[in-house]
PDB file of C-alpha atoms and ligand atoms in Angstrom:
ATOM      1  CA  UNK A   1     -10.275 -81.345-265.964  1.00  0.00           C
ATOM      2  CA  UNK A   2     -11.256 -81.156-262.137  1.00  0.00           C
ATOM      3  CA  UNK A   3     -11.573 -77.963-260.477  1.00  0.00           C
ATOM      4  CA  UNK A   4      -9.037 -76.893-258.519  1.00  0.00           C
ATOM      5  CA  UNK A   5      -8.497 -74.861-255.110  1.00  0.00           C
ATOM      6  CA  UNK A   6      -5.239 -73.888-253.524  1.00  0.00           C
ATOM      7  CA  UNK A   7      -5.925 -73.405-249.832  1.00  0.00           C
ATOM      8  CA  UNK A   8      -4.006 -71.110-247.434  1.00  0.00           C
ATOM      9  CA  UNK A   9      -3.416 -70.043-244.120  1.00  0.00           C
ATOM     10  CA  UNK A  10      -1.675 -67.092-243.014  1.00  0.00           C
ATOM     11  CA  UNK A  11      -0.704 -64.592-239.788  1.00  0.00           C
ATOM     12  CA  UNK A  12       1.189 -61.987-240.424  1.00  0.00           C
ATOM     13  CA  UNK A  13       2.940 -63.086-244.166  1.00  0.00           C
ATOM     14  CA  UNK A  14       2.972 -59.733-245.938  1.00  0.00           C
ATOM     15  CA  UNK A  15       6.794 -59.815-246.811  1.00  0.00           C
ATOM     16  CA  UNK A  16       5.681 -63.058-248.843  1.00  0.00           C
ATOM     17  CA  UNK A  17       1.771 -63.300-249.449  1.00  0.00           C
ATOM     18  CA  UNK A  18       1.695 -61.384-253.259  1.00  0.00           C
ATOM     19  CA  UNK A  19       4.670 -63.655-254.433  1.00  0.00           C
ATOM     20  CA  UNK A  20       3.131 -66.634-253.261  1.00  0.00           C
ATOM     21  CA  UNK A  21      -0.057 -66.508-254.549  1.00  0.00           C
ATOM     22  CA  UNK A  22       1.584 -64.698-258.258  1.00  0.00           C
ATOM     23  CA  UNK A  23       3.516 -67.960-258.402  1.00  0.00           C
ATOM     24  CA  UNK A  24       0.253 -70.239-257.891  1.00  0.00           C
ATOM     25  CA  UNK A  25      -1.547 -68.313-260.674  1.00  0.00           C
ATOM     26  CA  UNK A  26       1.515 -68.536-263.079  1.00  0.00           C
ATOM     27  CA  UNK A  27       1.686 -72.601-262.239  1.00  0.00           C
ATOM     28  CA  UNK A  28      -2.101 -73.213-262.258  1.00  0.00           C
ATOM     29  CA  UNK A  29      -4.273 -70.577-263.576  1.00  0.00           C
ATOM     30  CA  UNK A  30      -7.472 -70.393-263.656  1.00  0.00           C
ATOM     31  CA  UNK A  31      -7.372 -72.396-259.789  1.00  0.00           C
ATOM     32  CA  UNK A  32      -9.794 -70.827-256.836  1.00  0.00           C
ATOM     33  CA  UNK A  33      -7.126 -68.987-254.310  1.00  0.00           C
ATOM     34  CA  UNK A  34      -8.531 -69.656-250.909  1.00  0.00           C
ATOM     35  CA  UNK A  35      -6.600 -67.750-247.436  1.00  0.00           C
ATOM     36  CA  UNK A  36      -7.974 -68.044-244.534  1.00  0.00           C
ATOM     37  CA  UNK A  37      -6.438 -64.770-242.319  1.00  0.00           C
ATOM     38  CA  UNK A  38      -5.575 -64.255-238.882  1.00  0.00           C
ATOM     39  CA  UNK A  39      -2.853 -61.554-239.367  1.00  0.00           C
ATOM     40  CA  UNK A  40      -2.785 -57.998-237.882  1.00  0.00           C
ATOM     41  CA  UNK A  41      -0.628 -56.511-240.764  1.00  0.00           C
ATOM     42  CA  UNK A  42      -1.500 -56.135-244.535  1.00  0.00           C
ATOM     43  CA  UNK A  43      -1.787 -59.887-245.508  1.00  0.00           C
ATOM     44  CA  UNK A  44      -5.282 -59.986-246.517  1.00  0.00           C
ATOM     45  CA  UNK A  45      -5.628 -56.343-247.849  1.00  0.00           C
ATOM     46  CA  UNK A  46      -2.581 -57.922-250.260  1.00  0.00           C
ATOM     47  CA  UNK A  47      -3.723 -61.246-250.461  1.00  0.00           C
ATOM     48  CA  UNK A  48      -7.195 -59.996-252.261  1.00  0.00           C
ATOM     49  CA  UNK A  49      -5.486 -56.943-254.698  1.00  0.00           C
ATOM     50  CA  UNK A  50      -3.665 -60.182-255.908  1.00  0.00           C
ATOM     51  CA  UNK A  51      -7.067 -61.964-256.487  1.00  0.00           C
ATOM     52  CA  UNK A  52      -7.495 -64.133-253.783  1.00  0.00           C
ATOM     53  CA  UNK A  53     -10.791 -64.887-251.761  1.00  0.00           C
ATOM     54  CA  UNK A  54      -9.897 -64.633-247.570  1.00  0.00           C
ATOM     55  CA  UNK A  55     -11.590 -65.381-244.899  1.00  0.00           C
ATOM     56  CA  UNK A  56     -10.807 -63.388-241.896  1.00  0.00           C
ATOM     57  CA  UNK A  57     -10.721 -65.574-238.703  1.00  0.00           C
ATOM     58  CA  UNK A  58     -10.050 -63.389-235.938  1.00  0.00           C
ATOM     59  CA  UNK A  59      -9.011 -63.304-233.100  1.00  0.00           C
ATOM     60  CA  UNK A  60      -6.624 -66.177-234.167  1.00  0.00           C
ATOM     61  CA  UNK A  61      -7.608 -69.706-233.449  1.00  0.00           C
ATOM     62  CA  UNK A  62      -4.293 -71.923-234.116  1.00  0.00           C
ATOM     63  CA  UNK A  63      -3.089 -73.520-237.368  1.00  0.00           C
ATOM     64  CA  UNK A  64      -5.824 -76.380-236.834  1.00  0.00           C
ATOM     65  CA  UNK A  65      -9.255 -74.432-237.123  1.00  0.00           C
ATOM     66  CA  UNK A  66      -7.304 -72.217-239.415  1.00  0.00           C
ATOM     67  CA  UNK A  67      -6.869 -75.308-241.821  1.00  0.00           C
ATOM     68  CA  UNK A  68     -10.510 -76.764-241.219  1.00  0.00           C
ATOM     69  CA  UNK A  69     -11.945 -73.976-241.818  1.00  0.00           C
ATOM     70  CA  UNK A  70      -9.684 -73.320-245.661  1.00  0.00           C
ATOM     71  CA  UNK A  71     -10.627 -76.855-246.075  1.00  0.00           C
ATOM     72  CA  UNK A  72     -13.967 -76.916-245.708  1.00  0.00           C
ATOM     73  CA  UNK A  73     -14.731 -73.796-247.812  1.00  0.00           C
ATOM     74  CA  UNK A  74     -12.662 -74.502-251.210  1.00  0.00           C
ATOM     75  CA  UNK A  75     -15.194 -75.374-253.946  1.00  0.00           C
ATOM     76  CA  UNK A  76     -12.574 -77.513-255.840  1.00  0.00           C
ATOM     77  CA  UNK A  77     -12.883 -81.220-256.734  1.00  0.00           C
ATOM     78  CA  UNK A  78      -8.909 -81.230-255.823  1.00  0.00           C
ATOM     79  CA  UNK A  79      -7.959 -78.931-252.885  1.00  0.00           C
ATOM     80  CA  UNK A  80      -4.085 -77.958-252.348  1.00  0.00           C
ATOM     81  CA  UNK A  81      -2.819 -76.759-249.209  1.00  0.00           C
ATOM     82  CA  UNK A  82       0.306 -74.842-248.980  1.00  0.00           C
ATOM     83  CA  UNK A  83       2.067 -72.042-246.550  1.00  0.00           C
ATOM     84  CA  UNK A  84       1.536 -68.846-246.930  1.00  0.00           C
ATOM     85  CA  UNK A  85       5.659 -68.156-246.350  1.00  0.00           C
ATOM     86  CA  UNK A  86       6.770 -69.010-250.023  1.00  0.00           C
ATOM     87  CA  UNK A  87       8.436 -72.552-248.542  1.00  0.00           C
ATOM     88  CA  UNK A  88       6.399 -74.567-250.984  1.00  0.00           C
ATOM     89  CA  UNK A  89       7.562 -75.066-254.586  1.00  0.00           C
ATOM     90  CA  UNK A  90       4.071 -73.969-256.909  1.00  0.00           C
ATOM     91  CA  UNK A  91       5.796 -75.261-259.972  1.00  0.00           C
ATOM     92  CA  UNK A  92       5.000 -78.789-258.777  1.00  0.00           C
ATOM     93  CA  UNK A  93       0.987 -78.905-257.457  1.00  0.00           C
ATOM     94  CA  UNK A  94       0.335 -79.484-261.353  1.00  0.00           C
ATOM     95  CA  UNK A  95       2.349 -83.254-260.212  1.00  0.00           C
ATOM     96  CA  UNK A  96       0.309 -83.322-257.163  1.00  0.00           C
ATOM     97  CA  UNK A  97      -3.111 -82.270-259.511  1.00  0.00           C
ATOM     98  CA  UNK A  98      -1.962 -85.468-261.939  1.00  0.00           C
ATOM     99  CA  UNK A  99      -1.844 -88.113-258.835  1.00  0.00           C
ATOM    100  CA  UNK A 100      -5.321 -87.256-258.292  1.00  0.00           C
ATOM    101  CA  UNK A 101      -6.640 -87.607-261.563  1.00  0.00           C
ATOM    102  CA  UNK A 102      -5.126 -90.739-261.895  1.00  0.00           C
ATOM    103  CA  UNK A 103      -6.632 -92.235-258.552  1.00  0.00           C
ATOM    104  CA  UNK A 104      -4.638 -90.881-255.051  1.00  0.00           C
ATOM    105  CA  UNK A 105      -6.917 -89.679-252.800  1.00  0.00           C
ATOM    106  CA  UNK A 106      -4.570 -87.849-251.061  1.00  0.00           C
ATOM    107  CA  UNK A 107      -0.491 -87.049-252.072  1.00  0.00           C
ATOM    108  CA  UNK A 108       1.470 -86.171-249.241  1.00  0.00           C
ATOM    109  CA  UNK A 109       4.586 -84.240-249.971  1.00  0.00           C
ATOM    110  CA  UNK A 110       8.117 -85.356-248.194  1.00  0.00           C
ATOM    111  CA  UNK A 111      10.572 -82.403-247.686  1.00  0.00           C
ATOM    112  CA  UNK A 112      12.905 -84.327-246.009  1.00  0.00           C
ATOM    113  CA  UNK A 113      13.617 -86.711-248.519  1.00  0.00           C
ATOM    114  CA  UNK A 114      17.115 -85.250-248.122  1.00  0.00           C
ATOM    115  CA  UNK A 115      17.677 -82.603-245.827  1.00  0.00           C
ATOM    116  CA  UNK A 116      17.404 -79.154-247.674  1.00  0.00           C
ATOM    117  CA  UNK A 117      19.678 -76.824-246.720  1.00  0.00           C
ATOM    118  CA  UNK A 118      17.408 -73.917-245.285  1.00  0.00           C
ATOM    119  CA  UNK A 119      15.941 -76.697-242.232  1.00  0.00           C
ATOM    120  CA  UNK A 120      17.939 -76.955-239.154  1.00  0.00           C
ATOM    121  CA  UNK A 121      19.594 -80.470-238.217  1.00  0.00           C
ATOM    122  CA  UNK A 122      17.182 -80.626-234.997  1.00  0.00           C
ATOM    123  CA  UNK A 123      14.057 -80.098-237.192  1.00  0.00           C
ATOM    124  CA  UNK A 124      14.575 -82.605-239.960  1.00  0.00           C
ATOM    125  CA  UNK A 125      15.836 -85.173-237.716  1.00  0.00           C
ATOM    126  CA  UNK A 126      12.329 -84.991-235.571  1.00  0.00           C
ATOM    127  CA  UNK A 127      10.363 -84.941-239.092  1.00  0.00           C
ATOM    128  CA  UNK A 128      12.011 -88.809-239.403  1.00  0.00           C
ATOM    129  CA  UNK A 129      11.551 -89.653-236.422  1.00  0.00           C
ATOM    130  CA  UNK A 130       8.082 -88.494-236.107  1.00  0.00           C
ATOM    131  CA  UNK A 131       7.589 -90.355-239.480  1.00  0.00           C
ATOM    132  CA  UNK A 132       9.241 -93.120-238.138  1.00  0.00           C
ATOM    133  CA  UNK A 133       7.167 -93.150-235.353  1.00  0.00           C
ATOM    134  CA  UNK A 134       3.709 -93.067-237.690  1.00  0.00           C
ATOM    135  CA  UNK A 135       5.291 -96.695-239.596  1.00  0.00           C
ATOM    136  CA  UNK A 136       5.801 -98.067-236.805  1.00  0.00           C
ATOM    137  CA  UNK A 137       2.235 -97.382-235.299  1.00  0.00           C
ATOM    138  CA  UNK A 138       0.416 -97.663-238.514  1.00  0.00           C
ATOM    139  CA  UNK A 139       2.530 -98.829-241.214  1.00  0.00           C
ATOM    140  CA  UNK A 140       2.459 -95.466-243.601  1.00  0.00           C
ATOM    141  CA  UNK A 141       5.168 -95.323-245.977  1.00  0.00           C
ATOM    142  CA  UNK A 142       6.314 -91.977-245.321  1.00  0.00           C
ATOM    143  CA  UNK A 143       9.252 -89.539-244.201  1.00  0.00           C
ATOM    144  CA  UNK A 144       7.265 -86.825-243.945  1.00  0.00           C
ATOM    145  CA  UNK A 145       4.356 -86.080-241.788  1.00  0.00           C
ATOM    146  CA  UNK A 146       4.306 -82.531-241.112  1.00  0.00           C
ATOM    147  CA  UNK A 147       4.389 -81.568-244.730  1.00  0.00           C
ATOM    148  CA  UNK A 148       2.111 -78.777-245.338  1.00  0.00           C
ATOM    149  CA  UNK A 149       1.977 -79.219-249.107  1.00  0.00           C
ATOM    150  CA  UNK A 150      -0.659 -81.841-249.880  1.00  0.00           C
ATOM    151  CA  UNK A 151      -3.704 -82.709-252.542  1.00  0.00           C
ATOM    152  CA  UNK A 152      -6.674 -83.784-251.031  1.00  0.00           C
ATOM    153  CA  UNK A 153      -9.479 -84.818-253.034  1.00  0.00           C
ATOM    154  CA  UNK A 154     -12.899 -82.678-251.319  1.00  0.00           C
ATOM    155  CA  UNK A 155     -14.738 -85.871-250.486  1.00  0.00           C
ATOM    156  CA  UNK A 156     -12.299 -86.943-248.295  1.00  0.00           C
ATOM    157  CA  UNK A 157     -12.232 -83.425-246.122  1.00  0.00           C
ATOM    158  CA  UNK A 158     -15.623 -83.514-246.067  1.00  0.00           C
ATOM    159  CA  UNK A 159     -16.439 -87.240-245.223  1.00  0.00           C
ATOM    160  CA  UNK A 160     -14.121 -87.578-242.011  1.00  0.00           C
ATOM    161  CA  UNK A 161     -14.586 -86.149-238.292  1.00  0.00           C
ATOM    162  CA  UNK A 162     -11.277 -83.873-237.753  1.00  0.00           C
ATOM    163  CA  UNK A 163     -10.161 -83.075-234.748  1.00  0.00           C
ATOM    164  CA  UNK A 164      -8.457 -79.672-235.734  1.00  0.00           C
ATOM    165  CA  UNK A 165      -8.116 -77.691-232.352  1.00  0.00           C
ATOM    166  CA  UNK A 166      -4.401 -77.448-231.504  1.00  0.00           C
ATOM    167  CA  UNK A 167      -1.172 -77.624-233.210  1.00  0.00           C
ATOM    168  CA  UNK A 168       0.279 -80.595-235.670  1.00  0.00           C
ATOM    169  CA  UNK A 169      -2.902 -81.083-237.631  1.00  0.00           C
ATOM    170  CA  UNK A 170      -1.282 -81.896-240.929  1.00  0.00           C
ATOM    171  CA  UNK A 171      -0.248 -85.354-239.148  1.00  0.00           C
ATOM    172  CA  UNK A 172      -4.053 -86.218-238.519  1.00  0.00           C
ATOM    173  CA  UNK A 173      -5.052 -84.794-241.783  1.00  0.00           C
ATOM    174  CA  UNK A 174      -2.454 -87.536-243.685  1.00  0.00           C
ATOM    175  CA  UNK A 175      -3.053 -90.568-240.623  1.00  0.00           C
ATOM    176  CA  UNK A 176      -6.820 -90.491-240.254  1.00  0.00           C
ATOM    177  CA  UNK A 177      -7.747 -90.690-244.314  1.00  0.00           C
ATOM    178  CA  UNK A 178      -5.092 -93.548-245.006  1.00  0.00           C
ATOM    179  CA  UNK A 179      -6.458 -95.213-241.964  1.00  0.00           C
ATOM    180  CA  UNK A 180      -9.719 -95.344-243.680  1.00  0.00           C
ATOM    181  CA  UNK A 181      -8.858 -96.874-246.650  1.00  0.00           C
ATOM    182  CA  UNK A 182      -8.094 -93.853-248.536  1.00  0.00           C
ATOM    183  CA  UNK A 183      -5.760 -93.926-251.277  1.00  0.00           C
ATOM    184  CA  UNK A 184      -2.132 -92.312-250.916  1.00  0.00           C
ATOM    185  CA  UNK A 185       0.928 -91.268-252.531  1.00  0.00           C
ATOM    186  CA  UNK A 186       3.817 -89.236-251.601  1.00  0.00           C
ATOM    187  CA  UNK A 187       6.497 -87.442-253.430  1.00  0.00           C
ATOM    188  CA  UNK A 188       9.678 -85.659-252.944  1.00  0.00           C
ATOM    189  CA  UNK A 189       9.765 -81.466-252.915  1.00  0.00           C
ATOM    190  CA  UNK A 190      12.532 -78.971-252.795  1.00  0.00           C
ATOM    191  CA  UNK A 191      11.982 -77.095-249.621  1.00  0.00           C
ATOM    192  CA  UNK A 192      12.533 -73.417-249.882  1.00  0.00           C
ATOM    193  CA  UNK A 193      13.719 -70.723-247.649  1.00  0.00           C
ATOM    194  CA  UNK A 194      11.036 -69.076-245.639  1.00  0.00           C
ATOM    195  CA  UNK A 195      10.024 -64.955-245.853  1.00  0.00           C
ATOM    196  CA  UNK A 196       9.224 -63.859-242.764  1.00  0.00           C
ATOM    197  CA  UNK A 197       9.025 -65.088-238.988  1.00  0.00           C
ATOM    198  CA  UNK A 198       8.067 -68.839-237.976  1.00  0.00           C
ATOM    199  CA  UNK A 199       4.902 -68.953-235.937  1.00  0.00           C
ATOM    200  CA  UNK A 200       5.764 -72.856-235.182  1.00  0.00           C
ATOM    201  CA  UNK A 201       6.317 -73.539-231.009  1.00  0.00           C
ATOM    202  CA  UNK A 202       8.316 -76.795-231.223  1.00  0.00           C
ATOM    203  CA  UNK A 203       7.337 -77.867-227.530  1.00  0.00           C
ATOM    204  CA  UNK A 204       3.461 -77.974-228.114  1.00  0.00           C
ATOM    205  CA  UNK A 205       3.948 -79.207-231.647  1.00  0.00           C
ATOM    206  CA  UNK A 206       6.384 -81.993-230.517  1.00  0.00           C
ATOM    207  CA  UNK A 207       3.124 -83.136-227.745  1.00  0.00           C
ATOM    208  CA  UNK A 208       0.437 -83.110-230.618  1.00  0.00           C
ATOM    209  CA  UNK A 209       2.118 -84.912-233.023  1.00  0.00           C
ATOM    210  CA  UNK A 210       2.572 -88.086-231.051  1.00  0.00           C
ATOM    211  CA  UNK A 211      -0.805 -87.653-229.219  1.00  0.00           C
ATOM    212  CA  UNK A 212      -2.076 -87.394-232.916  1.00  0.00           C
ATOM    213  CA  UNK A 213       0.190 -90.573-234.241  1.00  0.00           C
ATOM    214  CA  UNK A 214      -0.833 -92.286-230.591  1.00  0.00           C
ATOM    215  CA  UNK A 215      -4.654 -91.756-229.799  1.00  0.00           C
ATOM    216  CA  UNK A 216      -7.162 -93.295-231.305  1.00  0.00           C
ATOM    217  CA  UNK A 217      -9.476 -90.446-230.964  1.00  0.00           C
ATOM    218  CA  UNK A 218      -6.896 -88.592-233.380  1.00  0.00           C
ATOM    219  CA  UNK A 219      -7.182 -91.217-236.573  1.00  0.00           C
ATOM    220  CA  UNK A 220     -10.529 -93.310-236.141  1.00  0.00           C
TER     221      UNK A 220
HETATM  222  N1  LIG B   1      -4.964 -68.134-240.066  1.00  0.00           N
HETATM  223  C1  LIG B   1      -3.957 -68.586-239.308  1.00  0.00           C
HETATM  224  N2  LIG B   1      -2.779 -68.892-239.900  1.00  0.00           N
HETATM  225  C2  LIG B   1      -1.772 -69.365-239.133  1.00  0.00           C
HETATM  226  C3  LIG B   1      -1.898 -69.518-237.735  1.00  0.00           C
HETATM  227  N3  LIG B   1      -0.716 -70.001-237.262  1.00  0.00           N
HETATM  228  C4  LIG B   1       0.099 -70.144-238.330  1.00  0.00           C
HETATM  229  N4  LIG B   1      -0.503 -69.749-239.459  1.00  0.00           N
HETATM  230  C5  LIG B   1       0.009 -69.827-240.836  1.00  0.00           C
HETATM  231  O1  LIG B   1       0.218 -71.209-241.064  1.00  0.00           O
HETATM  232  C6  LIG B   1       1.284 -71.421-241.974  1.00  0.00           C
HETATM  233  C7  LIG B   1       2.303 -72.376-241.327  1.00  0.00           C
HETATM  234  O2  LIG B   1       2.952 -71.743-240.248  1.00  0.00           O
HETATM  235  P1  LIG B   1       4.549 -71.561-240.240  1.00  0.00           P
HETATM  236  O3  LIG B   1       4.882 -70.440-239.319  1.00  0.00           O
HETATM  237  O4  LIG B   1       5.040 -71.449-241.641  1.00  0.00           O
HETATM  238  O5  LIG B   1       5.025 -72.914-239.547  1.00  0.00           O
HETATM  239  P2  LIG B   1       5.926 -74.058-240.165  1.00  0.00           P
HETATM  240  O6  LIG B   1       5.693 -74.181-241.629  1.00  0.00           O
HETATM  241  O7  LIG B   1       5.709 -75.240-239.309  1.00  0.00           O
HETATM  242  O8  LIG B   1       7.411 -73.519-239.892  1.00  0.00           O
HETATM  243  P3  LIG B   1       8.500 -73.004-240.956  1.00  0.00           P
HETATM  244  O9  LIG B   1       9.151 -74.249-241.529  1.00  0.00           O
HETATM  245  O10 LIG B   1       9.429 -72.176-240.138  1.00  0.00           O
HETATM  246  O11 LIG B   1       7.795 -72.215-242.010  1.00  0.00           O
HETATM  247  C8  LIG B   1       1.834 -70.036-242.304  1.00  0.00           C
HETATM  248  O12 LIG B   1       1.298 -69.604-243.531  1.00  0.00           O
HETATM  249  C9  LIG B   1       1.346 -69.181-241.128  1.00  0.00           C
HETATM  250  O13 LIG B   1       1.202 -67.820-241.474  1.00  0.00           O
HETATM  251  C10 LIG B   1      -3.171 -69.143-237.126  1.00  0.00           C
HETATM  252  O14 LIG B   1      -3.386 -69.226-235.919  1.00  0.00           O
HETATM  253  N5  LIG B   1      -4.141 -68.694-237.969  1.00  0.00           N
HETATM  254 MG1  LIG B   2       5.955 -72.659-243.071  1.00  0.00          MG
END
């Protein structure tokens, strides 16, 4: 069986950081735990008496070099990314684990799928429209490109030139491999309520997803 890591970011998710990672153990023991810490509060203190590994990153540089950097250090053959807010449903990266043995490269997650009943009207009507928008420009089957619950398989993060700095990376992380041949699949996921306070500015991340679905210099 491939080794696997779950990768995490997180600023300021004490309400929700123990249950989250108890939940990935119960799902997938045995897994590496990977966060990748930019909080001021207890998160990491908690995050490692639960048997995670963190890596502080402070002061805080963004979501993007937050996510690089988680990336970039897991030691699995599979990697999993996930929020640290308990939004994610653990009970299914064991599906997501599957997909890669059996050949994906990367599986995308779609939370929108339907819209779950915790995400406001606004927000999962721009999650269509931005995935919409990445059809249309590229031709990806999708309905989700902001999801932050993926598989990645490490030769992909590792064999690609990211450009992580500001918000909306997820969208590059899912264009860029698919445009380079990568293989990709994508499956529906409950979408649970969130502990704790958003960090997500919907201005700035409206203006880096499309310059992310638009520019070249975002997906060659
Ligand atoms: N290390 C680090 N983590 C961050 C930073 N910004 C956000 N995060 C974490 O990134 C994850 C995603 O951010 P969220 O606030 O959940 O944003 P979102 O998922 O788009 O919005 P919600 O649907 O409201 O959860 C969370 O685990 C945050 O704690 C940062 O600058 N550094
Ligand atoms: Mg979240």
């Amino acid at each position: 069986m491939a080794k696997i890591s779950v990768v995490m970011i997180s600023m300021n998710e004490e309400g929700a950081v123990a249950k989250v990672i108890c939940d990935i153990k119960k799902h997938v023991p045995g897994a590496e735990i990977l966060i990748v810490d930019s909080s001021t509060d207890k998160t990491a203190e908690i995050a490692e008496e639960n048997g995670a590994k963190v890596i502080k990153q402070f002061p805080p540089k963004g979501y993007g070099k937050a996510m690089e950097l988680a990336l970039k250090s897991a030691n699995g053959d599979v990697i999993i990314t996930m929020d640290c807010d308990s939004t994610y449903p653990s009970e299914d990266i064991p599906k997501l684990i599957k997909l890669c043995e059996n050949g994906s490269d990367i599986v995308n997650t779609t939370r929108v799928s339907r819209r779950p009943k915790n995400m406001p009207l606004a927000n999962f009507l721009a999650n269509r429209l931005f995935a919409f928008l990445a059809w249309m420009r590229h031709g990806i089957k999708t309905t989700d490109v902001h999801s932050g619950m993926r598989a990645y398989k490490k030769k992909l993060i590792h064999s690609l030139n990211w450009k992580a700095g500001g918000p909306a990376f997820p969208v590059e992380l899912l264009i860029r491999p698919i445009k380079h041949g990568y293989k990709y699949t994508e499956v529906p996921i409950n979408y649970y309520e969130r502990i704790g306070t958003t960090t997500l500015n919907k201005f700035s991340s409206t203006i880096w997803t499309l310059k992310r679905i638009f520019l070249k210099e975002h997906y060659k």
